[in-house]
C-alpha positions in Angstrom: -29.0 23.4 -9.6 -28.0 23.8 -5.9 -31.6 23.0 -4.9 -31.6 19.9 -7.0 -28.3 18.8 -5.5 -29.8 19.4 -2.0 -32.7 17.2 -2.8 -30.4 14.5 -4.1 -28.3 14.6 -1.0 -31.4 14.5 1.3 -32.8 11.5 -0.6 -29.5 9.6 -0.2 -29.2 10.4 3.5 -32.9 9.5 4.0 -32.5 6.1 2.4 -29.1 5.3 3.8 -30.3 5.2 7.4 -28.9 3.3 10.3 -31.7 0.8 10.0 -30.7 -0.1 6.5 -27.1 -1.0 7.5 -28.1 -2.9 10.6 -31.1 -4.6 9.1 -29.7 -8.0 9.9 -26.3 -9.7 10.4 -25.8 -10.0 6.7 -26.1 -6.3 5.9 -24.0 -5.3 8.9 -21.3 -7.9 7.9 -21.5 -6.8 4.3 -20.9 -3.1 5.3 -18.0 -4.0 7.6 -16.5 -6.3 4.9 -16.7 -3.6 2.3 -15.2 -1.1 4.6 -12.2 -3.2 5.5 -11.8 -4.6 2.0 -11.7 -1.1 0.6 -8.9 0.0 3.0 -7.1 -3.3 2.5 -6.9 -3.0 -1.2 -6.2 0.7 -0.9 -3.1 -0.1 1.3 -1.9 -2.7 -1.2 -2.2 -0.3 -4.1 -0.4 2.4 -2.0 2.5 0.0 -1.5 2.6 -0.7 -5.2 2.6 3.0 -5.9 5.5 3.5 -3.5 7.6 0.7 -5.2 6.8 2.1 -8.7 7.7 5.7 -7.5 11.0 4.6 -6.0 12.3 2.8 -9.0 10.9 5.4 -11.4 12.7 8.2 -9.5 16.0 6.4 -9.9 15.6 5.5 -13.6 14.2 9.0 -14.4 17.2 10.7 -12.7 19.6 8.7 -14.9 17.7 9.6 -18.1 17.6 13.3 -17.0 21.3 13.3 -16.2 22.1 12.1 -19.7 20.1 15.1 -21.2 17.9 12.9 -23.2 15.6 15.2 -25.3 12.1 15.3 -23.7 10.3 14.4 -26.9 12.2 11.1 -27.3 10.3 7.9 -26.6 10.9 4.3 -27.3 8.9 1.3 -28.5 9.4 -2.1 -29.9 9.1 -3.3 -33.5 9.4 -7.0 -33.2 12.5 -7.6 -31.1 14.1 -4.2 -32.0 13.9 -1.2 -29.7 13.4 2.0 -31.6 13.7 5.6 -30.4 11.6 8.4 -32.0 11.0 12.1 -31.3 7.8 12.7 -33.3 4.6 11.2 -34.6 4.0 9.6 -37.1 7.0 7.3 -36.9 9.2 7.0 -39.9 12.9 6.7 -40.7 13.5 10.4 -40.6 12.5 10.8 -36.9 13.3 7.2 -35.6 16.4 5.0 -35.3 17.1 1.6 -34.0 18.6 1.4 -30.5 19.1 -2.3 -29.7 17.9 -5.7 -30.9 17.3 -8.3 -28.3 19.6 -11.4 -28.3 22.2 -9.5 -30.4 25.5 -8.4 -28.7 25.9 -4.6 -28.4 29.1 -2.9 -29.5 28.6 0.0 -27.1 28.5 -1.5 -23.6 28.9 0.3 -20.3 32.3 0.1 -18.6 33.2 -1.3 -15.2 30.3 -3.6 -14.9 29.1 -4.3 -11.4 27.6 -7.7 -10.8 27.5 -8.0 -7.1 23.8 -8.5 -6.3 24.0 -7.5 -2.7 25.6 -4.2 -3.7 23.0 -3.6 -6.3 20.2 -4.4 -3.9 21.5 -1.8 -1.5 21.3 1.0 -4.0 18.5 0.1 -6.3 15.8 -0.5 -3.7 14.2 2.1 -1.5 16.1 5.0 -3.3 15.0 8.5 -2.5 17.0 10.6 -5.0 17.6 14.3 -4.2 18.7 16.6 -6.9 21.9 18.6 -6.3 22.7 20.7 -9.3 23.9 18.3 -12.1 24.3 15.5 -9.6 21.7 13.2 -7.9 22.5 11.8 -4.5 20.8 8.5 -3.4 21.3 5.9 -0.7 24.9 4.9 -1.5 25.1 6.1 -5.1 25.8 9.4 -6.8 24.4 10.0 -10.3 26.9 12.2 -12.2 26.2 13.8 -15.5 29.5 13.9 -17.5 30.4 15.7 -20.8 31.5 12.4 -22.4 29.2 11.8 -25.3 29.9 8.1 -25.3 29.4 7.7 -21.5 27.1 10.5 -20.5 26.3 9.2 -17.0 28.5 7.9 -14.2 27.2 6.0 -11.1 29.6 6.4 -8.2 29.0 4.4 -5.0 30.1 5.4 -1.6 32.6 2.6 -1.4 34.4 3.9 -4.5 33.0 1.6 -7.2 32.2 3.4 -10.4 29.9 2.4 -13.2 29.9 4.4 -16.5 26.7 4.1 -18.5 26.9 4.4 -22.2 24.6 6.5 -24.4 23.0 3.3 -25.7 22.4 2.1 -22.2 20.6 5.3 -21.2 18.5 5.0 -24.4 17.3 1.5 -23.4 16.5 2.8 -19.9 13.9 5.2 -21.5 11.6 2.2 -22.1 11.3 1.1 -18.4 11.1 4.8 -17.4 7.9 5.1 -19.5 6.5 1.9 -18.1 7.1 2.8 -14.4 5.6 6.2 -15.0 2.4 4.7 -16.3 2.3 2.1 -13.5 2.3 5.0 -11.0 -0.7 6.5 -12.7 -2.5 3.2 -12.7 -1.9 2.7 -9.0 -3.4 6.1 -8.1 -6.5 5.4 -10.3 -7.1 2.0 -8.6 -6.7 3.5 -5.1 -9.5 6.0 -5.7 -11.6 3.4 -7.5 -11.7 1.2 -4.3 -13.3 4.0 -2.3 -15.7 4.8 -5.2 -16.9 1.1 -5.4 -17.3 1.0 -1.6 -19.7 4.0 -1.9 -21.6 2.2 -4.7 -21.9 -0.9 -2.5 -23.3 1.2 0.3 -25.9 2.8 -2.0 -26.8 -0.6 -3.3 -27.5 -1.7 0.3 -29.5 1.4 1.1 -31.6 1.3 -2.0 -31.9 -2.5 -2.2 -30.7 -1.8 -5.7 -29.9 -4.9 -7.8 -28.7 -2.6 -10.7 -26.1 -1.0 -8.4 -25.0 -4.5 -7.3 -24.7 -5.5 -11.0 -22.6 -2.4 -11.7 -20.4 -3.3 -8.8 -20.1 -6.8 -10.0 -19.2 -5.7 -13.5 -16.5 -3.4 -12.1 -15.2 -6.2 -9.9 -15.0 -8.5 -12.9 -12.8 -6.0 -14.7 -10.7 -5.4 -11.6 -10.2 -9.1 -11.1 -9.3 -9.6 -14.7 -6.8 -6.7 -14.5 -5.3 -8.1 -11.3 -4.7 -11.4 -13.0 -3.2 -9.6 -16.1 -0.9 -7.6 -13.8 0.5 -10.8 -12.3 1.3 -12.1 -15.8 2.6 -8.7 -16.9 5.0 -8.5 -13.9 6.5 -12.0 -14.7 6.7 -11.1 -18.4 8.4 -7.7 -17.8 10.9 -9.4 -15.4 12.0 -11.7 -18.2 11.9 -8.9 -20.7 14.0 -6.5 -18.7 16.5 -9.3 -18.0 17.0 -9.7 -21.8 17.1 -5.9 -22.4 19.2 -4.7 -19.4 20.9 -7.4 -17.4 21.9 -10.1 -19.8 25.6 -10.1 -20.9 26.1 -8.3 -24.2 23.3 -5.8 -23.6 24.2 -2.1 -23.5 23.9 -1.9 -19.7 24.7 -5.5 -18.6 23.4 -4.5 -15.2 20.4 -5.5 -13.0 18.5 -2.3 -12.2 15.5 -4.2 -10.7 17.0 -6.9 -8.4 14.1 -6.9 -5.9 11.4 -4.9 -7.7 9.5 -7.7 -9.4 9.6 -10.0 -6.4 8.2 -7.3 -4.1 5.6 -6.4 -6.7 4.4 -10.0 -7.1 4.1 -10.4 -3.3 1.6 -7.5 -3.4 -0.3 -8.4 -6.6 -1.2 -11.9 -5.4 -3.1 -10.8 -2.3 -4.7 -8.0 -4.4 -6.1 -10.7 -6.8 -7.3 -12.8 -3.8 -9.2 -9.8 -2.4 -10.8 -9.0 -5.7 -11.9 -12.6 -6.2 -13.3 -12.7 -2.7 -15.3 -9.5 -3.1 -16.6 -10.7 -6.5 -17.7 -14.1 -5.1 -19.4 -12.5 -2.1 -21.3 -10.0 -4.3 -22.4 -12.7 -6.8 -23.2 -15.6 -4.5 -24.3 -14.1 -1.1 -25.8 -10.7 -1.9 -27.7 -11.5 -5.1 -29.1 -14.6 -3.5 -30.2 -12.9 -0.3 -31.7 -9.9 -2.1 -33.6 -12.2 -4.4 -35.1 -13.9 -1.4 -35.9 -10.6 0.2 -37.6 -9.4 -2.9 -40.3 -12.0 -2.3 -40.5 -11.3 1.4 -40.7 -7.6 1.6 -43.7 -5.4 0.8 -43.4 -2.8 -2.0 -44.7 -1.5 -5.3 -46.7 -3.5 -7.9 -44.9 -5.2 -10.7 -45.3 -2.4 -13.2 -43.8 0.2 -10.8 -41.1 -2.3 -9.8 -40.0 -2.6 -13.4 -39.8 1.2 -13.8 -38.0 1.5 -10.5 -35.3 -1.0 -11.7 -34.8 1.2 -14.8 -34.5 4.2 -12.6 -31.9 2.5 -10.4 -30.1 1.2 -13.4 -29.7 4.8 -14.7 -28.4 5.8 -11.3 -25.9 2.9 -11.2 -24.7 3.6 -14.7 -24.3 7.3 -14.0 -22.4 6.7 -10.7 -20.0 4.3 -12.4 -19.7 6.5 -15.5 -18.8 9.6 -13.5 -15.7 7.9 -12.0 -14.6 6.0 -15.1 -14.9 9.0 -17.3 -13.0 11.4 -15.0 -10.3 8.8 -14.3 -9.9 8.0 -18.0 -9.7 11.6 -19.0 -7.4 12.3 -16.1 -5.0 9.6 -17.2 -5.0 11.1 -20.7 -4.5 14.7 -19.6 -1.7 13.6 -17.3 0.0 12.0 -20.3 -0.6 15.1 -22.3 1.0 17.5 -19.7 3.7 15.4 -18.1 5.2 13.0 -20.7 6.8 13.2 -24.1 3.4 13.7 -25.6 3.5 17.3 -24.4 6.5 18.0 -26.7 5.1 16.4 -29.8 1.4 17.3 -29.6 0.3 20.1 -31.9 -3.4 20.3 -30.7 -2.9 20.5 -27.0 -5.3 23.4 -26.5 -8.1 21.3 -28.1 -7.4 18.3 -25.8 -7.4 20.6 -22.8 -10.7 22.0 -23.9 -12.3 18.6 -24.2 -11.1 17.7 -20.7 -12.4 20.9 -19.3 -15.7 20.3 -21.1 -16.0 16.9 -19.4 -14.8 18.2 -16.0 -17.4 21.0 -15.9 -20.4 19.1 -17.2 -20.1 15.5 -15.9 -21.4 16.3 -12.3 -24.3 18.5 -13.5 -25.0 15.9 -16.2 -25.2 13.2 -13.6 -27.5 15.2 -11.4 -29.6 16.2 -14.4 -30.1 12.6 -15.3 -31.2 11.7 -11.8 -33.6 14.7 -11.6 -35.1 14.0 -15.0 -36.0 10.4 -14.2 -36.9 11.0 -10.5 -39.4 13.7 -11.2 -40.3 12.6 -14.8 -39.2 15.9 -16.5 -39.4 15.4 -20.2 -37.5 18.6 -21.2 -34.8 17.9 -18.7 -34.5 14.4 -20.0 -34.0 15.7 -23.6 -31.3 18.0 -22.3 -29.7 15.1 -20.5 -29.7 12.9 -23.6 -28.3 15.8 -25.8 -25.4 16.3 -23.4 -24.8 12.6 -23.4 -24.7 12.5 -27.1 -22.1 15.4 -27.1 -20.0 13.4 -24.5 -20.0 10.4 -26.8 -19.3 12.4 -29.9 -16.3 14.1 -28.2 -15.0 10.7 -27.1 -15.3 9.4 -30.6 -13.6 12.4 -32.1 -10.6 11.9 -29.8 -9.6 8.9 -32.0 -9.0 11.3 -34.9 -6.0 12.5 -32.8 -2.8 10.7 -33.7 -1.2 11.2 -30.3 -4.4 9.9 -28.6 -4.5 6.8 -30.8 -0.8 6.2 -30.1 -1.3 6.5 -26.3 -4.4 4.3 -26.5 -2.4 1.7 -28.3 0.7 1.8 -26.1 -1.0 1.9 -22.7 -3.6 -0.9 -22.1 -4.9 0.7 -18.9 -5.9 3.9 -20.7 -7.5 1.7 -23.4 -9.6 -0.1 -20.8 -10.8 3.1 -19.2 -11.6 4.7 -22.6 -13.6 1.7 -23.8 -15.4 1.4 -20.5 -16.6 5.0 -20.3 -17.8 4.9 -23.9 -19.8 1.7 -23.3 -21.3 3.3 -20.1 -22.2 6.4 -22.0 -24.2 4.4 -24.5 -25.8 2.3 -21.8 -26.8 5.4 -19.8 -28.5 7.0 -22.8 -30.3 3.8 -23.7 -31.6 3.4 -20.2 -32.5 7.1 -20.0 -34.6 6.7 -23.2 -36.4 3.7 -21.8 -37.2 5.7 -18.7 -38.5 8.5 -20.8 -41.0 6.1 -22.4 -42.4 5.3 -19.0 -43.0 8.8 -17.8 -46.4 9.5 -16.5 -47.1 6.0 -15.4 -46.8 6.4 -11.6 -43.1 6.1 -10.8 -42.8 9.8 -9.6 -45.7 9.4 -7.3 -44.3 6.2 -5.8 -40.9 7.7 -5.2 -42.5 10.8 -3.7 -44.4 8.6 -1.2 -41.2 6.6 -0.4 -39.3 9.9 0.2 -42.1 11.1 2.5 -41.9 7.9 4.5 -38.1 8.2 4.8 -38.4 11.8 6.0 -40.7 10.6 8.7 -38.0 8.1 9.9 -39.9 5.1 8.5 -37.6 2.9 6.5 -39.6 1.2 3.8 -39.3 -2.6 3.5 -37.3 -2.8 6.8 -38.5 -5.5 9.2 -37.3 -7.4 12.2 -33.5 -7.4 12.8 -33.2 -10.9 14.1 -34.7 -12.5 11.0 -32.2 -14.6 9.0 -33.4 -14.1 5.5 -31.0 -16.7 4.1 -32.9 -19.5 6.0 -36.3 -18.5 4.9 -38.2 -20.3 2.1 -39.8 -18.5 -0.7 -43.5 -18.0 -0.5 -45.9 -20.0 -2.5 -47.0 -18.2 -5.7 -50.8 -18.0 -6.4 -52.1 -20.4 -9.1 -52.2 -19.0 -12.6 -55.5 -17.6 -14.0 -56.1 -20.4 -16.5 -55.8 -23.0 -13.7 -58.4 -21.2 -11.6 -60.8 -20.9 -14.4 -60.4 -24.5 -15.3 -61.4 -25.5 -11.7 -64.4 -23.3 -11.7 -62.9 -20.6 -9.5 -62.4 -16.9 -10.2 -59.1 -15.3 -9.4 -59.3 -12.8 -6.6 -58.7 -9.1 -7.3 -55.0 -8.2 -7.3 -53.7 -6.6 -4.1 -50.4 -5.1 -3.1 -49.0 -3.8 0.2 -47.9 -0.3 0.8 -46.4 0.9 4.1 -48.2 4.0 5.4 -47.4 6.6 7.9 -49.8 4.8 10.3 -48.1 1.5 10.0 -45.9 2.4 12.9 -49.0 2.4 15.1 -49.8 -1.1 14.2 -48.5 -4.2 15.8 -44.8 -5.2 15.3 -44.3 -6.0 11.7 -47.8 -4.9 10.8 -48.6 -3.3 7.5 -51.7 -1.8 5.9 -53.2 -3.7 3.0 -54.7 -1.6 0.2 -56.9 -3.3 -2.3 -56.5 -2.3 -5.9 -59.7 -1.1 -7.6 -61.1 -2.4 -10.8 -61.1 0.9 -12.7 
């Protein structure tokens, strides 16, 4: 396996040469745009993660100070907030906490309504645990023995806020939301770098399938960015009705600047996603389509098989990240949330995660190796492992805690559905490649690899050529038109760069005439 990995890395390095990136102004601009776009969105997601972590730390400290049992969790049934400590939910392990738009009879005391004071101690908090107390910027969270008011907030200027038990129970809902938001932010940060890597591979391979995979991922990211903007506005109104409005158990604004600051970051994130999506669809696909007519390469039959080979690679590259990210989000829920305390099959879930973690990289390399060198037995092993992956993903839905997390957390649902679709697509593409084994693809790829190892970049021409301004070449007349005019169609030819092409004149290639046998 180490030898196969070495071959894979050597092929990538050979194809991703400096000539590929600096082929013309377009490819150089694309590389620089992708690089700065990746870091720009990474910085935005990092700032979102920082904001979510700040507020989550504060809300979590209040919940912890009140000694809320770790298995307790909240969810809404209509407009009623319910708290439960086990799955499945029923009246024996659940009770109603608060109904929206109905006055509470157990409100917190000494309500503080000064927005400037709240803004000072609810934004940029860095709580530090000190025994049973938590010290923050201008506020002390004190755990009391009073069952009716288990938590007291004491400001440095002497103002005191007593939080009722019902108020702390309602805070459990935003605590769960903020915790999940932090996980989403981390997954999207790493995804930016992964997509940048796929874009570079697409440029190095001239791979339309990699571009299509990148476009599909960008469509999903753009849709999620738009959804996040709507979700932020919705949660602002929702938390206002749950926590801040008069008559609620807390009657206090815990998020005075959170939603405004998050919206200011989500809007440029959406703009960057839309920009990247438009560039990939309009510019790159258009230029690569023009270049496909201008550059020399394999005959049509080999080109079709090459596209399937690249499609398998693109699907595998995207699948590897989406699968690991989705399972990572699930296992984090399993080990660090209330799911940990109510799950009865945790060792099985850990085993499934370890199964994926150990085999996903070898499985990816196995799929590349099987198609690249046309190894039938290896391809059968690859398809068998893929079937096991998909079966394990389907069997997870027999788990009640997984179904509940899938239902309650849309981001996990998106990742789960995405990696299951990619699994099916990868296996279908692999089967189509298997049907084409023995028809010349391996020989063509071997010749291309030999040229790359000799510092000859296939299909790379003059650097000052502006491919966007060139017209498509005229296609030869069809066979029936030639015969109708009394002419015979010439024998088909195709161009193949050879090791001696470097000795020819600038831009010269060697034409090889196809035989009739």
